[in-house]
Structure formats: structure tokens, C-alpha cells
Amino acid sequence: MTMKLFGPTKLDATLIPKIAGQWGTPVYLHDQKYIENSCEQLLNMPNAFGLHVRYAMKANSDRTVLRVVTNKGLDLDCSSLDEAARAHAAGVPYSRMMLTTQEVPSGEERAELEQMIKAGLKYNVCSMTQFQLIADFAKANGIDLSMRVHPGAAGGGESATRDTGSEYSCFGVHLNDVPTVKAMADQLGLRFTQVHVHIGSGGDPEKWRQNIDRELGFVKTYFPDATTVSFGGGLKVARMPGEKQADITSLGGYAAQRITEFKEATGRELQMEIEPGTFVVANSGHIITRIIDKKLTNELNFLIVDGGMELLTRPLLYGSEHPIAIVRQDGTLLSSEYDTKPTAGLKSFGIVGRCCESGDSVRLDNDGNIVPVLIAEPEIGDYVVIGGTGAYSESMSPENYNSHRKPGAVMRTRTSELVLIRKKQIREQLVQNELDVKL
């Protein structure tokens, strides 16, 4: 029997030309059922005295995605004031958000932050400067705070740039400064009722366990008022065949055990919080591109597709791998990296985008060189479908590079209906904020 379903969402290859015909290429495709199933897995994670799950909306901040995850019971972790405002515009109340940011707002943004906090936003202090910014306001309004602690330990993710806890990152109040900030808070009568440590994305599960132990030590030593401990996100997702996905049952069980032991030693019950993003949406997404050219050189055969680094920057930033499927114009699935092992008859192709950059490819090594992909040989007009793109693709792409327009996005609903959730930019939007200045 010819295979036609591929990828973790069991995407029907015959839908690819249908989607392309209706909405054009390139186009993002998401799967509601997969996102909802991921949410349910997380909400059922073992815990000792309660579990609070926040979706890291930086992974994908589309309003339809936000509504899907919040309707399933997840709250939000926001990385900027604009993210918080964006989520609120999507109908999410501020009381369901935590703000963990590098920003130190002033002026109008400071006033906006205060209004958000009054409306229920939880503020996660990430530096001494941020604490000094918010301290008087928090005291005057009787607001409890959270603190993100920089532990000085990395998470072991797929690249150094995805570690947020090592000595080469600056996220959170450094452990050396925690006693000072805590003393300042005590003088003002302010409480830190939540402690947060996040050590990076896609990391080693053993380092995640070590982070749990480390953070509980911080809580015991510095935070007598803490009732919630956030272990961050960074739960590994298996985008490629052979990769090992985070065992959240095992990790949750370990956390529950350690939190129970913490209560036995201190008499204090702690609620556990996590903030996954990738785990929720990564494998729900595909990018559908069309082959617009083929080039043969002495060194490598190339396929040029109509969407590359301006849609998916992770290979260039991190050396990340995404599974490739080849679909004919008639909807026949020719090959799928995610589902089948390399077999005879496949050929090596470098798959590149249309941007004027040597790094515009779906697969690169650590030195930035193009890595060929083993696929069934396609023709111009066939489709290259890139998997594992639901997270950190459209939300972090360098959109409009080379003046390419940001593509639309489609959601396959839980009833298998295809719905457009974001329109493709029109050319006029590329310049709509530019002023016609005569010099």
C-alpha cells in the first residue's frame, strides 16, 4: 500500500496541493488536535501539590494558537510587554499571564506595565534594576512578586545559543545578587511567592532533574515565602527520527518526589509550574513550499524552494534539523524523512530558499555549510514540506528580508476542516509604515 500519511500529525499528502491551490505557497500549516493533545499530556504530568502549566507564547504567538492552548487550560508566559498586550487582544485576561522579560520599561511603557499588574499580570523579576523599578509600586499595591534566578548552569540544548542558565547568558537575577535583592525586598516588606529557573530549550533531561534539585535548594535558602516553584520549559521534542522526546511522566514523577521530600524536610508545600512552548506546538506545524528551480553543480544537486530562512531561521541560528517530505503536484507522497529510513532510489539534494544568503537552507552543519538531504527526486512544481515548524518559525522569522511577504497560516481543526488563521501580507504592507520624505 502506498503511504500517504506522514509526520507526527499524520498529515494526508493529498491535502498539500489542495492547501497550496487555495492559499498559495509558501504557507504555514498547524494542527489543532496535536496542540490540544500536547496540552493534555502536560496537564496530566505527575505532581505533588498541584501543577500550573504556562505556554511560552514566544514559541508561536498567533491569536488562534493562543486561544487553542488557553481553552485547554494553559496560561501564558510572556517575554515582552507587547506579547502580553497581544495576548490580551486575543481575549486572554492579564490574570492568566506572567511577564518574564529583559525589558526595563519607562515612561508610557512603565505606566502600561503597572496597569497590567493591577489587572492581575504576574511580574517575574529578572534583575536588580527591574526590582528597583517595580518595588515601590508593588509595596503601595500589596503585590507579591516572582523572581527568576540565574543558576550559573547550562541546560545542554542543541546549541550554546539555546542555553539560558550558563555563565555566558544573562537571564535572571544572578545567584550572587539574590541575597541583596532579597534583603531589599525584606526592608520594604515585599514577598517573593514564586521562584523561577529556566536553563534553556531542548536540554538534557538529567540537567533538568539537576535544575529541580538546585532550585529547591534556592527556595529553602532564600525564599521562605515561596509557594510556587517554576522549573521553566525546555522539554525536548523529537522533531527528527532517532531523536528522543522528553519523558514528561518521568520528569514529573521526579519533581513530585523531590517536592514531597522538600515538604517532609521543611513543612512547606510547593505548587509546581512549568512553561513549555516547543513541546506544545513544534510538531503540530509544517511549512509547505513549492520547488521553483533545480540546479546541478559538480559538487551538489540543488532544489530551490519558494520559502527558506525568512520562514524558518532555526537551521541557520542553531544548526537545527527539520524532517523533509516530498509530495508530487497530484498529492502523491514520494518520501518522508520522519516516517521512513533512507532506502535505495533516494538522491542527495541541497534544499535552499530564495533569499540572497549562502545560509538560506533547511539543513546546515555547525560551520554553516549546506548539508544535503536524502529524498526522492522531485520535479519543478512539486512540494517540499518541512516538518516540526510549529514553534519558533513564524514567531522568530526575519520576515520581509529581501522584501518577501510574510505568508499566510492555515489550521487543520480537530474536525479536519482547513481554516485560514492569518492572511498573507500584501505588497503594500511592506511599506505601509514608511514615510514619503523628500530629501
Coordinates of N, CA and C in Angstrom, one line a residue, residues 105-274:
P105 N 11.0 48.8 31.5 CA 10.1 49.8 30.8 C 10.2 51.1 31.6
S106 N 10.0 52.2 30.9 CA 9.9 53.5 31.4 C 8.9 54.3 30.7
G107 N 8.5 55.5 31.2 CA 7.5 56.3 30.6 C 6.2 55.6 30.4
E108 N 5.7 55.7 29.2 CA 4.4 55.1 28.9 C 4.4 53.6 29.1
E109 N 5.5 53.0 28.8 CA 5.5 51.5 28.9 C 5.5 51.2 30.4
R110 N 6.1 52.0 31.3 CA 6.1 51.7 32.7 C 4.6 51.8 33.2
A111 N 3.9 52.9 32.7 CA 2.5 53.0 33.1 C 1.7 51.8 32.6
E112 N 2.0 51.4 31.4 CA 1.3 50.2 30.9 C 1.5 49.0 31.7
L113 N 2.8 48.8 32.1 CA 3.1 47.6 33.0 C 2.3 47.7 34.3
E114 N 2.2 48.8 34.9 CA 1.5 49.0 36.1 C 0.0 48.6 36.0
Q115 N -0.6 49.0 34.9 CA -2.0 48.7 34.6 C -2.2 47.2 34.4
M116 N -1.2 46.6 33.7 CA -1.3 45.1 33.5 C -1.2 44.4 34.8
I117 N -0.3 44.8 35.7 CA -0.1 44.2 37.0 C -1.4 44.4 37.9
K118 N -1.9 45.6 37.8 CA -3.2 45.8 38.6 C -4.3 44.9 38.1
A119 N -4.2 44.6 36.8 CA -5.3 43.7 36.2 C -5.0 42.2 36.4
G120 N -3.9 41.9 37.1 CA -3.6 40.5 37.5 C -2.4 39.9 36.9
L121 N -1.6 40.6 36.1 CA -0.4 40.1 35.5 C 0.6 39.8 36.6
K122 N 1.3 38.6 36.5 CA 2.3 38.3 37.5 C 3.6 38.8 36.9
Y123 N 4.4 39.5 37.7 CA 5.7 40.1 37.3 C 6.8 39.2 37.8
N124 N 7.7 38.8 36.9 CA 8.8 37.9 37.3 C 10.1 38.8 37.2
V125 N 10.6 39.1 38.4 CA 11.8 40.0 38.5 C 13.0 39.3 37.9
C126 N 13.7 39.9 37.0 CA 14.8 39.2 36.3 C 16.1 40.0 36.5
S127 N 16.1 41.1 37.3 CA 17.4 41.8 37.5 C 17.2 42.7 38.7
M128 N 18.3 43.2 39.3 CA 18.2 44.1 40.4 C 17.5 45.4 39.9
T129 N 17.8 45.8 38.7 CA 17.2 47.1 38.1 C 15.7 46.9 38.0
Q130 N 15.3 45.8 37.6 CA 13.8 45.5 37.5 C 13.2 45.6 38.8
F131 N 13.8 45.0 39.8 CA 13.2 45.0 41.2 C 13.1 46.5 41.7
Q132 N 14.2 47.3 41.5 CA 14.1 48.7 41.9 C 13.1 49.4 41.1
L133 N 12.8 49.1 39.9 CA 11.8 49.7 39.1 C 10.4 49.5 39.7
I134 N 10.1 48.3 40.1 CA 8.8 47.9 40.5 C 8.5 47.9 42.0
A135 N 9.6 48.0 42.8 CA 9.4 47.8 44.3 C 8.4 48.7 44.9
D136 N 8.5 50.1 44.7 CA 7.6 51.0 45.3 C 6.2 50.8 44.9
F137 N 6.0 50.5 43.6 CA 4.6 50.2 43.1 C 4.1 48.9 43.8
A138 N 4.9 47.9 43.8 CA 4.5 46.6 44.4 C 4.1 46.8 45.9
K139 N 4.9 47.6 46.6 CA 4.6 47.9 48.0 C 3.3 48.7 48.2
A140 N 3.1 49.7 47.4 CA 2.0 50.5 47.5 C 0.7 49.8 47.2
N141 N 0.8 48.7 46.4 CA -0.4 48.0 46.0 C -0.5 46.6 46.6
G142 N 0.4 46.3 47.5 CA 0.4 45.0 48.1 C 0.5 43.8 47.2
I143 N 1.4 43.9 46.3 CA 1.6 42.9 45.2 C 2.8 42.0 45.5
D144 N 2.5 40.7 45.5 CA 3.6 39.7 45.6 C 4.3 39.5 44.3
L145 N 5.6 39.2 44.4 CA 6.4 39.1 43.2 C 7.0 37.7 43.0
S146 N 7.5 37.5 41.8 CA 8.2 36.3 41.4 C 9.7 36.7 41.1
M147 N 10.6 35.8 41.3 CA 12.0 36.1 40.9 C 12.5 34.9 40.0
R148 N 13.1 35.3 38.9 CA 13.9 34.4 38.0 C 15.3 34.4 38.5
V149 N 15.8 33.3 38.9 CA 17.2 33.2 39.4 C 18.1 32.6 38.3
H150 N 19.2 33.2 38.1 CA 20.2 32.7 37.1 C 21.1 31.8 37.9
P151 N 21.1 30.5 37.5 CA 21.7 29.5 38.4 C 23.2 29.3 38.1
G152 N 23.7 29.8 36.9 CA 25.1 29.6 36.6 C 25.3 28.2 36.0
A153 N 24.3 27.5 35.5 CA 24.4 26.2 35.0 C 23.6 26.1 33.7
A154 N 24.2 25.4 32.7 CA 23.6 25.3 31.3 C 22.6 24.1 31.3
G155 N 21.8 24.1 30.2 CA 20.8 23.1 30.1 C 21.2 22.0 29.1
G156 N 22.2 22.2 28.4 CA 22.7 21.1 27.4 C 21.8 21.0 26.2
G157 N 21.3 22.1 25.7 CA 20.4 22.1 24.5 C 21.3 21.9 23.2
E158 N 20.6 21.9 22.1 CA 21.2 21.6 20.8 C 22.3 22.6 20.4
S159 N 22.3 23.8 21.0 CA 23.4 24.7 20.7 C 23.6 25.6 21.9
A160 N 24.8 26.2 21.9 CA 25.1 27.1 23.1 C 24.1 28.3 23.1
T161 N 23.6 28.7 22.0 CA 22.7 29.9 22.0 C 21.4 29.6 22.6
R162 N 21.1 28.3 22.9 CA 19.8 28.0 23.4 C 19.9 27.7 24.9
D163 N 21.1 27.8 25.5 CA 21.3 27.7 26.9 C 21.1 29.0 27.6
T164 N 20.2 29.1 28.6 CA 19.9 30.4 29.2 C 20.3 30.4 30.6
G165 N 21.0 29.4 31.1 CA 21.4 29.4 32.5 C 22.9 29.4 32.7
S166 N 23.7 29.4 31.6 CA 25.2 29.3 31.7 C 25.8 30.6 32.1
E167 N 27.1 30.6 32.4 CA 27.8 31.8 32.7 C 27.8 32.8 31.5
Y168 N 27.5 32.3 30.3 CA 27.5 33.2 29.2 C 26.1 33.7 28.8
S169 N 25.2 33.5 29.7 CA 23.9 34.1 29.5 C 23.5 35.1 30.6
C170 N 22.6 35.9 30.4 CA 22.3 37.0 31.4 C 20.9 37.0 31.9
F171 N 20.2 35.8 31.7 CA 18.8 35.8 32.1 C 18.6 35.6 33.6
G172 N 17.9 36.4 34.2 CA 17.5 36.3 35.6 C 18.5 37.0 36.6
V173 N 18.1 37.1 37.8 CA 18.9 37.6 38.9 C 20.0 36.6 39.2
H174 N 21.3 37.1 39.0 CA 22.4 36.1 39.2 C 22.4 35.7 40.7
L175 N 22.7 34.4 40.9 CA 22.7 33.9 42.2 C 23.5 34.7 43.2
N176 N 24.5 35.3 42.8 CA 25.3 36.2 43.7 C 24.6 37.4 44.2
D177 N 23.6 37.9 43.3 CA 22.8 39.0 43.7 C 21.5 38.7 44.4
V178 N 21.1 37.5 44.5 CA 19.9 37.1 45.1 C 19.8 37.6 46.6
P179 N 20.8 37.4 47.4 CA 20.7 37.9 48.8 C 20.5 39.4 48.9
T180 N 21.1 40.1 48.0 CA 21.0 41.6 48.1 C 19.6 42.0 47.7
V181 N 19.0 41.4 46.6 CA 17.7 41.7 46.2 C 16.7 41.3 47.3
K182 N 16.9 40.1 47.8 CA 16.0 39.6 48.9 C 16.1 40.5 50.1
A183 N 17.2 41.0 50.5 CA 17.3 41.9 51.6 C 16.6 43.2 51.4
M184 N 16.7 43.8 50.1 CA 16.0 45.0 49.8 C 14.5 44.7 49.8
A185 N 14.0 43.6 49.4 CA 12.6 43.2 49.5 C 12.1 43.2 50.9
D186 N 12.9 42.5 51.8 CA 12.6 42.4 53.2 C 12.4 43.8 53.8
Q187 N 13.3 44.7 53.5 CA 13.2 46.0 54.1 C 11.9 46.7 53.7
L188 N 11.4 46.4 52.5 CA 10.2 47.1 52.1 C 8.9 46.2 52.4
G189 N 9.1 45.1 53.0 CA 8.0 44.2 53.3 C 7.4 43.5 52.1
L190 N 8.2 43.3 51.1 CA 7.7 42.6 49.9 C 8.1 41.1 49.9
R191 N 7.2 40.3 49.3 CA 7.4 38.9 49.3 C 7.6 38.4 47.9
F192 N 8.5 37.4 47.8 CA 8.7 36.6 46.6 C 8.0 35.3 46.8
T193 N 6.8 35.2 46.2 CA 6.0 34.0 46.5 C 6.2 32.9 45.4
Q194 N 7.0 33.3 44.4 CA 7.3 32.3 43.3 C 8.8 32.4 42.9
V195 N 9.4 31.3 42.7 CA 10.8 31.3 42.2 C 10.9 30.5 40.9
H196 N 11.7 31.0 40.0 CA 11.7 30.5 38.6 C 13.1 30.3 38.1
V197 N 13.4 29.2 37.6 CA 14.7 28.9 37.0 C 14.5 28.2 35.7
H198 N 15.0 28.7 34.6 CA 14.9 28.1 33.2 C 16.3 28.1 32.7
I199 N 16.7 26.9 32.3 CA 18.1 26.7 31.9 C 18.3 26.5 30.4
G200 N 17.2 26.6 29.6 CA 17.4 26.5 28.1 C 16.4 25.6 27.5
S201 N 16.4 25.5 26.2 CA 15.5 24.8 25.4 C 16.1 23.5 24.8
G202 N 15.3 22.4 24.8 CA 15.8 21.2 24.2 C 16.9 20.5 24.9
G203 N 17.0 20.7 26.2 CA 18.1 20.3 27.0 C 18.1 18.8 27.4
D204 N 19.2 18.5 28.1 CA 19.4 17.1 28.6 C 18.4 16.9 29.8
P205 N 17.7 15.8 29.8 CA 16.7 15.5 30.9 C 17.4 15.4 32.2
E206 N 18.7 14.9 32.3 CA 19.4 14.8 33.5 C 19.7 16.2 34.1
K207 N 20.0 17.1 33.2 CA 20.2 18.5 33.6 C 18.9 19.1 34.1
W208 N 17.8 18.7 33.6 CA 16.5 19.2 34.0 C 16.3 18.7 35.5
R209 N 16.6 17.5 35.7 CA 16.5 17.0 37.1 C 17.4 17.7 38.1
Q210 N 18.6 18.0 37.6 CA 19.6 18.7 38.4 C 19.0 20.1 38.7
N211 N 18.4 20.7 37.7 CA 17.8 22.0 37.9 C 16.7 22.0 39.0
I212 N 15.9 20.9 39.0 CA 14.9 20.8 40.1 C 15.5 20.8 41.5
D213 N 16.6 20.0 41.6 CA 17.3 19.9 42.9 C 17.9 21.2 43.3
R214 N 18.5 21.9 42.3 CA 19.2 23.2 42.6 C 18.2 24.2 43.0
E215 N 17.1 24.3 42.3 CA 16.1 25.3 42.5 C 15.4 25.1 43.9
L216 N 15.1 23.9 44.3 CA 14.6 23.6 45.6 C 15.5 24.1 46.7
G217 N 16.8 23.9 46.4 CA 17.8 24.4 47.4 C 17.8 25.9 47.5
F218 N 17.6 26.6 46.4 CA 17.4 28.1 46.4 C 16.2 28.5 47.2
V219 N 15.1 27.8 47.0 CA 13.9 28.1 47.7 C 14.1 27.9 49.2
K220 N 14.7 26.9 49.6 CA 15.0 26.6 51.0 C 15.9 27.6 51.7
T221 N 16.9 28.1 50.9 CA 17.9 29.0 51.5 C 17.4 30.5 51.5
Y222 N 16.7 30.9 50.4 CA 16.5 32.3 50.2 C 15.0 32.7 50.2
F223 N 14.1 31.8 50.0 CA 12.7 32.2 49.8 C 11.7 31.6 50.7
P224 N 11.6 32.0 51.9 CA 10.7 31.4 52.9 C 9.2 31.6 52.6
D225 N 8.9 32.6 51.7 CA 7.5 32.9 51.4 C 7.1 32.2 50.1
A226 N 8.0 31.5 49.4 CA 7.6 30.9 48.1 C 6.6 29.8 48.3
T227 N 5.6 29.9 47.5 CA 4.6 28.8 47.5 C 4.5 28.1 46.1
T228 N 5.2 28.7 45.1 CA 5.2 28.1 43.8 C 6.7 28.1 43.3
V229 N 7.0 26.9 42.7 CA 8.4 26.8 42.1 C 8.2 26.5 40.6
S230 N 8.8 27.3 39.8 CA 8.7 27.1 38.3 C 10.0 26.5 37.8
F231 N 9.9 25.4 37.2 CA 11.1 24.7 36.6 C 11.4 25.1 35.2
G232 N 10.6 26.1 34.7 CA 10.8 26.6 33.3 C 10.3 25.6 32.3
G233 N 10.8 25.7 31.1 CA 10.4 24.8 30.0 C 11.6 24.0 29.5
G234 N 11.8 24.0 28.2 CA 12.9 23.4 27.6 C 12.7 21.9 27.4
L235 N 11.5 21.4 27.5 CA 11.2 20.0 27.3 C 11.5 19.5 25.9
K236 N 12.4 18.6 25.7 CA 12.9 18.2 24.4 C 11.7 17.6 23.6
V237 N 11.7 18.0 22.3 CA 10.7 17.4 21.3 C 11.5 16.7 20.2
A238 N 11.1 15.5 19.9 CA 11.7 14.7 18.8 C 11.2 15.2 17.5
R239 N 11.9 16.1 16.8 CA 11.4 16.5 15.5 C 11.9 15.5 14.5
M240 N 13.1 15.0 14.6 CA 13.7 14.1 13.7 C 13.6 12.6 14.1
P241 N 13.5 11.7 13.2 CA 13.6 10.3 13.6 C 14.9 10.0 14.3
G242 N 14.8 9.2 15.3 CA 16.0 8.9 16.1 C 16.2 9.8 17.3
E243 N 15.6 11.0 17.3 CA 15.7 11.9 18.4 C 14.8 11.4 19.6
K244 N 15.2 11.6 20.8 CA 14.5 11.1 22.0 C 13.7 12.3 22.6
Q245 N 12.4 12.1 22.7 CA 11.5 13.1 23.2 C 11.6 13.1 24.8
A246 N 11.4 14.2 25.4 CA 11.4 14.3 26.9 C 10.3 13.4 27.4
D247 N 10.6 12.6 28.4 CA 9.6 11.7 29.1 C 9.0 12.5 30.2
I248 N 7.9 13.2 30.0 CA 7.4 14.1 31.0 C 6.8 13.4 32.2
T249 N 6.4 12.1 32.0 CA 5.9 11.4 33.1 C 7.1 11.1 34.1
S250 N 8.2 10.7 33.5 CA 9.4 10.5 34.4 C 9.9 11.8 35.0
L251 N 9.9 12.9 34.3 CA 10.4 14.2 34.8 C 9.4 14.7 35.9
G252 N 8.1 14.6 35.6 CA 7.1 15.0 36.6 C 7.2 14.2 37.8
G253 N 7.4 12.9 37.6 CA 7.5 12.0 38.8 C 8.7 12.3 39.7
Y254 N 9.8 12.7 39.0 CA 11.0 13.1 39.8 C 10.7 14.4 40.6
A255 N 10.1 15.3 39.9 CA 9.8 16.6 40.5 C 8.9 16.4 41.7
A256 N 7.8 15.6 41.5 CA 6.9 15.3 42.6 C 7.6 14.7 43.8
Q257 N 8.5 13.8 43.5 CA 9.2 13.1 44.6 C 10.0 14.1 45.4
R258 N 10.8 15.0 44.7 CA 11.6 15.9 45.3 C 10.8 17.0 46.1
I259 N 9.7 17.4 45.5 CA 8.9 18.4 46.2 C 8.2 17.8 47.5
T260 N 7.9 16.5 47.4 CA 7.4 15.8 48.6 C 8.4 15.7 49.7
E261 N 9.7 15.4 49.2 CA 10.8 15.4 50.2 C 11.1 16.7 50.8
F262 N 10.9 17.8 50.0 CA 11.1 19.1 50.5 C 10.0 19.4 51.6
K263 N 8.8 19.0 51.4 CA 7.8 19.2 52.4 C 8.1 18.5 53.7
E264 N 8.6 17.2 53.5 CA 9.0 16.5 54.7 C 10.1 17.1 55.5
A265 N 11.0 17.8 54.8 CA 12.1 18.4 55.4 C 11.8 19.8 56.0
T266 N 10.9 20.5 55.4 CA 10.6 21.9 55.8 C 9.2 22.2 56.2
G267 N 8.3 21.3 56.0 CA 6.9 21.5 56.3 C 6.1 22.4 55.3
R268 N 6.8 22.7 54.2 CA 6.2 23.6 53.2 C 5.7 22.9 51.9
E269 N 4.5 23.1 51.5 CA 4.0 22.6 50.3 C 4.2 23.6 49.1
L270 N 4.8 23.1 48.0 CA 5.0 23.9 46.9 C 4.2 23.4 45.7
Q271 N 3.6 24.4 45.0 CA 3.0 24.1 43.7 C 4.0 24.1 42.6
M272 N 4.0 23.2 41.7 CA 4.9 23.1 40.6 C 4.4 23.9 39.4
E273 N 5.3 24.6 38.7 CA 4.9 25.3 37.5 C 5.9 25.0 36.4
I274 N 5.4 24.8 35.2 CA 6.3 24.7 34.0 C 5.8 25.6 32.9

